[in-house]
């Protein structure tokens, strides 16, 4: 009779455990390497000096924030289309990771801005857009927090997720039309970065990407285990 | 309702469905207007609230009778946006209502017609509010608001903001503490529309020879159109289980 309980985590548990642990370890090594390269190996920036070094973390996390929002978008579309709960879960986790990385992007950017621009914050297009995106993502997660995971709520959340993603380029466009103070970032143009800087940047992007994937895998595993726990509790209540 | 066989597709052409949907929309909008007229507390609260915002701003910024155009535009739009938000919160039923919406959803009424009837009543409520707030604003601050272009900007912005507000009010309808959540969802998504509306009004107020092209008005129109389309596209998802 007890065998009727179907534990999803039992099947995937050991593999997810190993993969998640491995990815976490890899990202830790990668971030350590980024710090060593960024702080010790690369030269000072000709204009900005040592402040420039925060750039490695800034770009690495920014790329991941974009990637997370893209996953949020794709998973939301798939959920509306297919209706499988796993896409809803993927969307939610992507939004959480997106919020984490966007927060780091805003903070590191602000720390960089203080010595270089002389202010912690300026209402420039890219900054404003990122802040608006941060607010939208926060609102999405609050919507998830204030609604149940059943009924129409996940579908509503998926629509909000899609609109959030579509809205980002429009906000960027309208804001840059409105406030054009700020030189465009062109660090990836050839000849702009010293070779060691480029290597540090690539290592950083790679390390933070692995971190994002690791967080994703661990978070998905946690959700699966939680589902199982809920099912077991229900089962226990039925047996009592 | 004039037609009740909307759900039998083979017999009906697209044109007939669209015609039936328009008829239903008109009937539902009339019902919304009657309902808003009976319980007048929503429009009255919206007007008083937005007037209070104008008042608070005039103290907060110590506005003299002739504030610069960009400040005035910002003040008026802020008052309209926050006043409008009070209306959106009432667009969808809360617990303890008499189940009018659930009753309607049992019938095969066109879902887009239902959602756009809500958009319609929100546009009407906001316009009614502006009809009182804008003249008072013009009076208090000596502002020449009665130019066709300024009125057009206010109307386009109102149309867009009502559409967004109705859509997000529907999307947050399942949430606890929904009236707290709505501004958090609605305001960031409205940023392009708010920028465009404020800029258009402010430029019309400031520019001495009237500007020849109106990129901000175009942006407001495009954004409104986009969310019109999105609202139309998701209407079935909003109401169906």
Coordinates of C-alpha atoms in Angstrom, one line a residue:
Chain A
X1 CA 0.0 0.0 0.0
X2 CA 2.8 2.4 0.9
X3 CA 4.4 1.8 -2.5
X4 CA 1.7 4.0 -4.1
X5 CA 3.7 7.0 -3.0
X6 CA 5.7 8.1 -6.0
X7 CA 8.8 10.0 -5.0
X8 CA 10.2 12.1 -7.9
X9 CA 13.3 12.9 -6.0
X10 CA 14.2 9.2 -5.5
X11 CA 14.8 8.8 -9.2
X12 CA 16.9 11.8 -10.0
X13 CA 18.2 12.5 -6.5
X14 CA 21.7 11.0 -6.7
X15 CA 22.5 12.4 -10.2
X16 CA 21.2 15.8 -9.4
X17 CA 23.1 15.8 -6.1
X18 CA 26.4 15.0 -7.9
X19 CA 25.8 17.4 -10.8
X20 CA 24.7 20.2 -8.4
X21 CA 27.7 19.7 -6.1
X22 CA 30.1 19.5 -9.0
X23 CA 28.7 22.7 -10.5
X24 CA 28.9 24.5 -7.2
X25 CA 32.5 23.5 -6.8
X26 CA 33.3 24.6 -10.3
X27 CA 31.8 28.0 -9.8
X28 CA 33.6 28.4 -6.5
X29 CA 36.9 27.7 -8.3
X30 CA 36.0 29.9 -11.2
X31 CA 35.1 32.9 -9.0
X32 CA 38.3 32.4 -7.0
X33 CA 40.2 32.4 -10.3
X34 CA 38.3 35.5 -11.4
X35 CA 39.4 37.3 -8.2
X36 CA 43.0 36.2 -8.6
X37 CA 43.1 37.3 -12.3
X38 CA 41.1 40.5 -11.7
X39 CA 42.9 41.6 -8.6
X40 CA 46.5 40.4 -9.1
X41 CA 47.3 39.5 -12.7
X42 CA 45.6 42.1 -14.8
X43 CA 47.2 45.6 -15.1
X44 CA 45.6 48.7 -13.8
X45 CA 43.3 50.5 -16.2
X46 CA 45.0 53.4 -17.9
X47 CA 42.2 55.8 -17.1
X48 CA 40.3 54.5 -14.2
X49 CA 43.1 52.7 -12.2
X50 CA 42.2 50.0 -9.8
X51 CA 38.5 50.8 -9.8
X52 CA 38.2 49.2 -13.1
X53 CA 38.7 45.8 -11.5
X54 CA 35.1 45.6 -10.3
X55 CA 34.2 45.5 -13.9
X56 CA 35.0 41.7 -14.1
X57 CA 32.3 40.9 -11.5
X58 CA 29.9 43.5 -12.9
X59 CA 29.9 42.1 -16.5
X60 CA 30.0 38.5 -15.4
X61 CA 26.8 39.0 -13.3
X62 CA 25.1 41.2 -15.9
X63 CA 25.4 38.6 -18.6
X64 CA 23.8 36.1 -16.2
X65 CA 21.0 38.4 -15.3
X66 CA 20.1 38.7 -19.0
X67 CA 20.4 35.0 -19.4
X68 CA 18.1 34.4 -16.4
X69 CA 15.4 36.8 -17.8
X70 CA 15.6 35.0 -21.1
X71 CA 15.0 31.7 -19.4
X72 CA 12.1 33.3 -17.5
X73 CA 10.6 34.4 -20.9
X74 CA 11.1 31.0 -22.6
X75 CA 9.8 29.0 -19.6
X76 CA 6.7 31.3 -19.3
X77 CA 5.9 30.9 -23.0
X78 CA 6.3 27.1 -22.7
X79 CA 4.1 27.0 -19.7
X80 CA 1.3 28.9 -21.4
X81 CA 1.7 26.7 -24.4
X82 CA 2.1 23.3 -22.8
X83 CA 0.8 23.8 -19.3
X84 CA 3.4 21.5 -17.7
X85 CA 4.1 22.6 -14.0
X86 CA 7.8 22.1 -14.5
X87 CA 8.0 25.2 -16.8
X88 CA 6.2 27.2 -14.2
X89 CA 8.8 26.1 -11.7
X90 CA 11.7 26.8 -14.1
X91 CA 10.3 30.3 -14.7
X92 CA 10.1 31.1 -11.0
X93 CA 13.6 29.9 -10.3
X94 CA 14.9 31.9 -13.2
X95 CA 13.2 35.0 -11.8
X96 CA 14.8 34.4 -8.4
X97 CA 18.3 34.0 -10.0
X98 CA 17.6 37.0 -12.2
X99 CA 16.8 39.1 -9.1
X100 CA 20.0 38.0 -7.4
X101 CA 22.3 38.8 -10.3
X102 CA 20.5 42.1 -11.1
X103 CA 21.0 43.2 -7.5
X104 CA 24.7 42.4 -7.7
X105 CA 24.9 44.3 -11.0
X106 CA 23.2 47.4 -9.5
X107 CA 25.5 47.3 -6.4
X108 CA 28.8 46.8 -8.2
X109 CA 27.8 49.4 -10.8
X110 CA 27.1 51.9 -8.1
X111 CA 30.4 51.2 -6.3
X112 CA 32.2 51.8 -9.6
X113 CA 30.2 54.9 -10.4
X114 CA 31.1 56.7 -7.2
X115 CA 34.8 57.2 -7.9
X116 CA 34.5 57.4 -11.7
X117 CA 31.4 59.5 -12.1
X118 CA 31.5 61.1 -8.6
X119 CA 28.0 59.9 -7.8
X120 CA 26.6 56.6 -6.6
X121 CA 23.7 56.8 -9.0
X122 CA 22.7 58.7 -12.1
X123 CA 19.5 58.6 -14.1
X124 CA 21.1 57.4 -17.2
X125 CA 19.4 55.1 -19.6
X126 CA 21.1 51.9 -18.8
X127 CA 20.9 52.4 -15.1
X128 CA 17.3 53.4 -15.1
X129 CA 16.4 50.5 -17.4
X130 CA 18.2 48.0 -15.1
X131 CA 16.4 49.5 -12.0
X132 CA 13.0 49.2 -13.7
X133 CA 13.8 45.6 -14.7
X134 CA 14.8 44.9 -11.1
X135 CA 11.4 46.3 -9.9
X136 CA 9.5 44.3 -12.5
X137 CA 11.3 41.1 -11.4
X138 CA 10.6 41.8 -7.8
X139 CA 6.9 42.4 -8.6
X140 CA 6.8 39.1 -10.4
X141 CA 8.2 37.3 -7.4
X142 CA 5.9 39.1 -5.0
X143 CA 3.0 38.0 -7.3
X144 CA 4.2 34.5 -7.0
X145 CA 4.6 34.8 -3.2
X146 CA 1.1 36.2 -2.8
X147 CA -0.7 33.6 -4.9
X148 CA -1.1 29.9 -4.6
X149 CA 0.7 27.6 -7.1
X150 CA -2.6 26.2 -8.5
X151 CA -5.6 27.4 -10.4
X152 CA -5.2 30.4 -12.7
X153 CA -2.3 32.0 -10.7
X154 CA 0.6 30.3 -12.5
X155 CA -0.8 31.3 -15.9
X156 CA -1.2 34.9 -14.7
X157 CA 2.4 34.8 -13.5
X158 CA 3.5 33.5 -16.9
X159 CA 1.8 36.4 -18.7
X160 CA 3.5 38.8 -16.4
X161 CA 6.9 37.1 -17.0
X162 CA 6.5 37.4 -20.8
X163 CA 5.4 41.1 -20.6
X164 CA 8.4 41.8 -18.3
X165 CA 10.8 40.5 -20.9
X166 CA 9.1 42.2 -23.9
X167 CA 9.1 45.4 -21.9
X168 CA 12.8 45.6 -21.3
X169 CA 13.9 46.8 -24.8
X170 CA 11.0 49.3 -24.8
X171 CA 12.0 50.8 -21.5
X172 CA 15.6 50.9 -22.7
X173 CA 14.5 52.7 -25.9
X174 CA 12.2 55.2 -24.2
X175 CA 14.6 56.0 -21.4
X176 CA 17.6 56.4 -23.7
X177 CA 15.6 58.8 -25.8
X178 CA 14.8 60.7 -22.6
X179 CA 18.2 60.7 -20.8
X180 CA 21.3 60.6 -22.9
X181 CA 24.1 61.5 -20.6
X182 CA 26.3 58.5 -20.6
X183 CA 29.0 57.1 -22.9
X184 CA 28.1 53.7 -24.4
X185 CA 29.9 50.7 -23.1
X186 CA 32.2 49.6 -25.9
X187 CA 34.7 47.4 -23.9
X188 CA 34.3 44.5 -26.3
X189 CA 35.5 46.5 -29.3
X190 CA 38.8 45.1 -30.5
X191 CA 41.9 46.6 -29.0
X192 CA 40.1 48.1 -26.1
X193 CA 41.2 45.5 -23.5
X194 CA 44.6 44.2 -22.8
X195 CA 44.8 40.4 -23.4
X196 CA 45.0 39.5 -19.7
X197 CA 42.0 41.7 -19.1
X198 CA 40.0 39.9 -21.8
X199 CA 41.0 36.5 -20.3
X200 CA 39.9 37.7 -16.8
X201 CA 36.6 38.9 -18.3
X202 CA 36.0 35.6 -20.0
X203 CA 36.8 33.6 -16.9
X204 CA 34.5 35.7 -14.9
X205 CA 31.6 35.4 -17.4
X206 CA 32.2 31.6 -17.4
X207 CA 32.4 31.3 -13.6
X208 CA 29.2 33.3 -13.0
X209 CA 27.4 31.4 -15.7
X210 CA 28.4 28.1 -13.9
X211 CA 27.2 29.7 -10.7
X212 CA 23.9 30.5 -12.2
X213 CA 23.4 27.0 -13.5
X214 CA 24.5 25.5 -10.2
X215 CA 22.0 27.7 -8.3
X216 CA 19.4 26.6 -10.8
X217 CA 20.0 22.9 -10.5
X218 CA 20.1 23.0 -6.7
X219 CA 17.0 25.1 -6.5
X220 CA 15.1 22.8 -8.8
X221 CA 16.2 19.8 -6.7
X222 CA 15.0 21.6 -3.6
X223 CA 11.6 22.1 -5.2
X224 CA 11.4 18.5 -6.2
X225 CA 12.2 17.3 -2.7
X226 CA 9.7 19.8 -1.3
X227 CA 7.0 18.3 -3.6
X228 CA 7.8 14.9 -2.3
X229 CA 7.7 16.0 1.3
X230 CA 4.2 17.5 0.7
X231 CA 3.1 14.3 -0.9
X232 CA 4.4 12.2 2.0
X233 CA 2.7 14.5 4.5
X234 CA -0.6 14.1 2.7
X235 CA -0.1 10.4 2.6
X236 CA 0.6 10.3 6.3
X237 CA -2.5 12.3 7.1
X238 CA -4.6 9.8 5.0
X239 CA -3.1 6.9 6.9
X240 CA -3.8 8.3 10.3
Chain B
X1 CA -26.9 39.4 -24.5
X2 CA -27.7 39.6 -28.2
X3 CA -26.0 36.4 -29.3
X4 CA -25.5 33.3 -27.3
X5 CA -24.0 30.9 -29.8
X6 CA -20.5 32.4 -30.1
X7 CA -18.9 29.1 -29.3
X8 CA -20.1 27.2 -32.3
X9 CA -17.4 28.0 -34.7
X10 CA -18.3 26.3 -38.0
X11 CA -21.4 28.3 -38.6
X12 CA -19.9 31.7 -37.9
X13 CA -17.4 33.8 -39.9
X14 CA -14.7 35.9 -38.3
X15 CA -16.7 39.0 -39.2
X16 CA -19.8 37.7 -37.4
X17 CA -17.8 36.8 -34.3
X18 CA -16.2 40.2 -34.2
X19 CA -19.6 41.9 -34.7
X20 CA -21.1 39.8 -31.9
X21 CA -18.1 40.6 -29.7
X22 CA -18.6 44.3 -30.3
X23 CA -22.3 44.1 -29.4
X24 CA -21.5 42.2 -26.2
X25 CA -18.8 44.7 -25.4
X26 CA -21.3 47.5 -25.7
X27 CA -23.8 45.8 -23.5
X28 CA -21.2 44.9 -20.9
X29 CA -19.9 48.5 -20.9
X30 CA -23.4 49.8 -20.3
X31 CA -23.7 47.5 -17.4
X32 CA -20.4 48.7 -16.0
X33 CA -21.4 52.3 -16.4
X34 CA -24.7 51.7 -14.6
X35 CA -22.9 49.8 -11.8
X36 CA -20.3 52.6 -11.5
X37 CA -23.1 55.2 -11.4
X38 CA -25.0 53.4 -8.7
X39 CA -22.1 53.0 -6.4
X40 CA -20.5 56.4 -6.9
X41 CA -17.9 56.0 -4.2
X42 CA -15.1 55.0 -6.7
X43 CA -15.2 58.0 -9.0
X44 CA -15.7 60.4 -6.1
X45 CA -12.7 58.9 -4.2
X46 CA -10.6 59.1 -7.4
X47 CA -11.3 62.8 -7.9
X48 CA -10.8 63.8 -4.3
X49 CA -7.6 61.7 -4.1
X50 CA -6.0 63.2 -7.2
X51 CA -7.0 66.7 -6.1
X52 CA -5.2 66.0 -2.8
X53 CA -2.1 64.9 -4.7
X54 CA -2.1 68.2 -6.6
X55 CA -2.5 70.0 -3.3
X56 CA 0.4 68.1 -1.6
X57 CA 2.7 68.8 -4.6
X58 CA 1.9 72.5 -4.5
X59 CA 3.1 72.5 -0.9
X60 CA 6.0 70.1 -1.3
X61 CA 7.5 72.0 -4.1
X62 CA 6.2 75.4 -3.0
X63 CA 4.6 75.9 -6.4
X64 CA 3.9 79.5 -7.2
X65 CA 1.0 80.3 -9.6
X66 CA 3.2 79.9 -12.7
X67 CA 5.3 76.8 -12.3
X68 CA 7.6 75.7 -15.2
X69 CA 5.8 73.5 -17.8
X70 CA 7.8 70.3 -17.0
X71 CA 7.0 70.5 -13.3
X72 CA 3.3 71.1 -13.9
X73 CA 3.1 68.3 -16.4
X74 CA 4.7 65.9 -13.9
X75 CA 2.4 67.1 -11.1
X76 CA -0.7 66.6 -13.1
X77 CA 0.3 63.2 -14.5
X78 CA 1.2 62.0 -11.0
X79 CA -2.2 63.0 -9.7
X80 CA -3.9 61.3 -12.6
X81 CA -1.9 58.1 -12.4
X82 CA -2.4 57.6 -8.7
X83 CA -6.1 58.6 -8.8
X84 CA -6.6 56.2 -11.7
X85 CA -5.0 53.4 -9.8
X86 CA -7.7 53.6 -7.1
X87 CA -10.2 52.9 -9.9
X88 CA -8.3 49.9 -11.3
X89 CA -8.3 48.3 -7.9
X90 CA -12.1 48.2 -8.0
X91 CA -12.3 46.8 -11.5
X92 CA -12.3 43.1 -10.5
X93 CA -14.5 41.7 -7.7
X94 CA -13.1 41.2 -4.3
X95 CA -14.1 38.5 -1.8
X96 CA -17.6 39.3 -0.5
X97 CA -18.9 40.6 -3.8
X98 CA -22.1 39.2 -5.1
X99 CA -20.4 37.0 -7.7
X100 CA -21.5 39.1 -10.8
X101 CA -18.3 38.2 -12.6
X102 CA -18.5 34.5 -11.9
X103 CA -22.1 34.6 -13.1
X104 CA -21.0 36.2 -16.4
X105 CA -18.3 33.7 -16.9
X106 CA -20.8 30.8 -16.9
X107 CA -22.3 32.3 -20.0
X108 CA -20.5 32.0 -23.3
X109 CA -19.8 35.7 -23.4
X110 CA -16.7 36.8 -25.4
X111 CA -13.8 37.1 -23.0
X112 CA -12.1 39.9 -24.8
X113 CA -15.4 41.8 -24.8
X114 CA -15.6 41.3 -21.0
X115 CA -12.0 42.5 -20.4
X116 CA -12.4 45.5 -22.7
X117 CA -15.6 46.5 -21.0
X118 CA -13.5 46.8 -17.9
X119 CA -10.9 48.8 -19.9
X120 CA -13.8 51.0 -21.1
X121 CA -15.2 51.8 -17.7
X122 CA -11.7 52.6 -16.4
X123 CA -11.1 55.0 -19.3
X124 CA -14.5 56.6 -18.6
X125 CA -13.7 56.9 -14.9
X126 CA -10.3 58.3 -15.5
X127 CA -11.6 60.8 -18.1
X128 CA -14.3 61.9 -15.7
X129 CA -11.7 62.5 -13.1
X130 CA -9.5 64.5 -15.5
X131 CA -12.5 66.6 -16.5
X132 CA -12.5 67.9 -12.9
X133 CA -8.8 67.7 -12.0
X134 CA -7.4 69.3 -15.1
X135 CA -9.5 72.5 -15.1
X136 CA -8.8 73.0 -11.4
X137 CA -5.1 72.4 -12.2
X138 CA -5.2 74.9 -15.0
X139 CA -6.9 77.4 -12.7
X140 CA -4.5 77.0 -9.8
X141 CA -1.4 77.2 -11.9
X142 CA -2.4 79.5 -14.7
X143 CA -1.7 76.8 -17.2
X144 CA -2.9 77.0 -20.8
X145 CA -4.0 73.4 -20.9
X146 CA -6.8 73.9 -23.5
X147 CA -4.8 73.1 -26.6
X148 CA -5.9 70.2 -28.7
X149 CA -2.5 68.6 -28.6
X150 CA -2.3 68.7 -24.8
X151 CA -5.8 67.2 -24.5
X152 CA -4.9 64.6 -27.0
X153 CA -1.8 63.6 -25.0
X154 CA -3.8 63.3 -21.9
X155 CA -6.4 61.2 -23.7
X156 CA -3.8 58.8 -25.2
X157 CA -2.0 58.5 -21.9
X158 CA -5.2 57.8 -20.2
X159 CA -6.2 55.1 -22.7
X160 CA -2.9 53.4 -22.4
X161 CA -2.7 53.6 -18.6
X162 CA -6.3 52.3 -18.3
X163 CA -5.5 49.3 -20.6
X164 CA -2.4 48.5 -18.6
X165 CA -4.2 49.0 -15.3
X166 CA -7.1 46.7 -16.2
X167 CA -4.7 44.0 -17.5
X168 CA -2.6 44.0 -14.4
X169 CA -5.6 44.3 -12.1
X170 CA -6.9 41.1 -13.8
X171 CA -3.5 39.4 -13.6
X172 CA -3.2 40.1 -9.9
X173 CA -6.8 39.1 -9.2
X174 CA -5.8 35.8 -7.6
X175 CA -3.3 37.3 -5.2
X176 CA -3.8 38.0 -1.5
X177 CA -3.3 41.6 -0.7
X178 CA -3.9 42.4 -4.4
X179 CA -4.5 46.1 -3.8
X180 CA -1.0 46.3 -2.4
X181 CA 0.4 44.3 -5.3
X182 CA -1.2 46.2 -8.2
X183 CA 1.0 49.4 -8.0
X184 CA 4.1 47.3 -7.7
X185 CA 3.2 45.5 -10.9
X186 CA 1.7 48.4 -12.8
X187 CA 4.1 51.3 -12.2
X188 CA 7.4 49.7 -13.5
X189 CA 5.6 48.4 -16.6
X190 CA 4.1 51.9 -17.2
X191 CA 7.4 53.7 -17.2
X192 CA 7.6 54.2 -21.0
X193 CA 4.0 55.5 -21.1
X194 CA 4.6 57.8 -18.1
X195 CA 7.8 59.2 -19.6
X196 CA 6.1 59.8 -23.0
X197 CA 3.0 61.4 -21.6
X198 CA 4.8 63.7 -19.2
X199 CA 7.3 64.7 -21.9
X200 CA 4.6 65.4 -24.5
X201 CA 2.5 67.6 -22.2
X202 CA 5.5 69.4 -20.9
X203 CA 6.9 70.1 -24.3
X204 CA 3.5 71.4 -25.5
X205 CA 3.4 73.7 -22.5
X206 CA 7.0 75.0 -22.9
X207 CA 7.6 75.1 -26.6
X208 CA 6.7 78.6 -27.9
X209 CA 6.5 77.8 -31.6
X210 CA 4.6 74.5 -31.5
X211 CA 6.8 71.5 -32.3
X212 CA 6.4 70.0 -35.7
X213 CA 7.0 66.3 -34.9
X214 CA 5.8 64.6 -31.8
X215 CA 7.9 61.6 -31.0
X216 CA 6.6 61.3 -27.5
X217 CA 3.0 61.2 -28.6
X218 CA 3.9 58.6 -31.1
X219 CA 5.6 56.5 -28.4
X220 CA 2.6 56.8 -26.2
X221 CA 0.3 55.7 -29.1
X222 CA 2.6 52.8 -30.0
X223 CA 2.8 51.6 -26.3
X224 CA -1.0 51.9 -25.9
X225 CA -1.5 49.9 -29.1
X226 CA 1.0 47.2 -28.0
X227 CA -0.9 46.7 -24.7
X228 CA -4.3 46.8 -26.5
X229 CA -3.0 43.9 -28.5
X230 CA -1.6 42.0 -25.5
X231 CA -4.8 42.5 -23.6
X232 CA -6.8 41.1 -26.6
X233 CA -4.4 38.2 -26.9
X234 CA -4.5 37.1 -23.2
X235 CA -8.2 37.7 -22.5
X236 CA -9.0 34.0 -22.7
X237 CA -6.2 33.1 -20.4
X238 CA -7.3 35.7 -17.9
X239 CA -10.8 34.3 -17.4
X240 CA -10.7 30.6 -18.2
X241 CA -9.9 28.0 -15.7

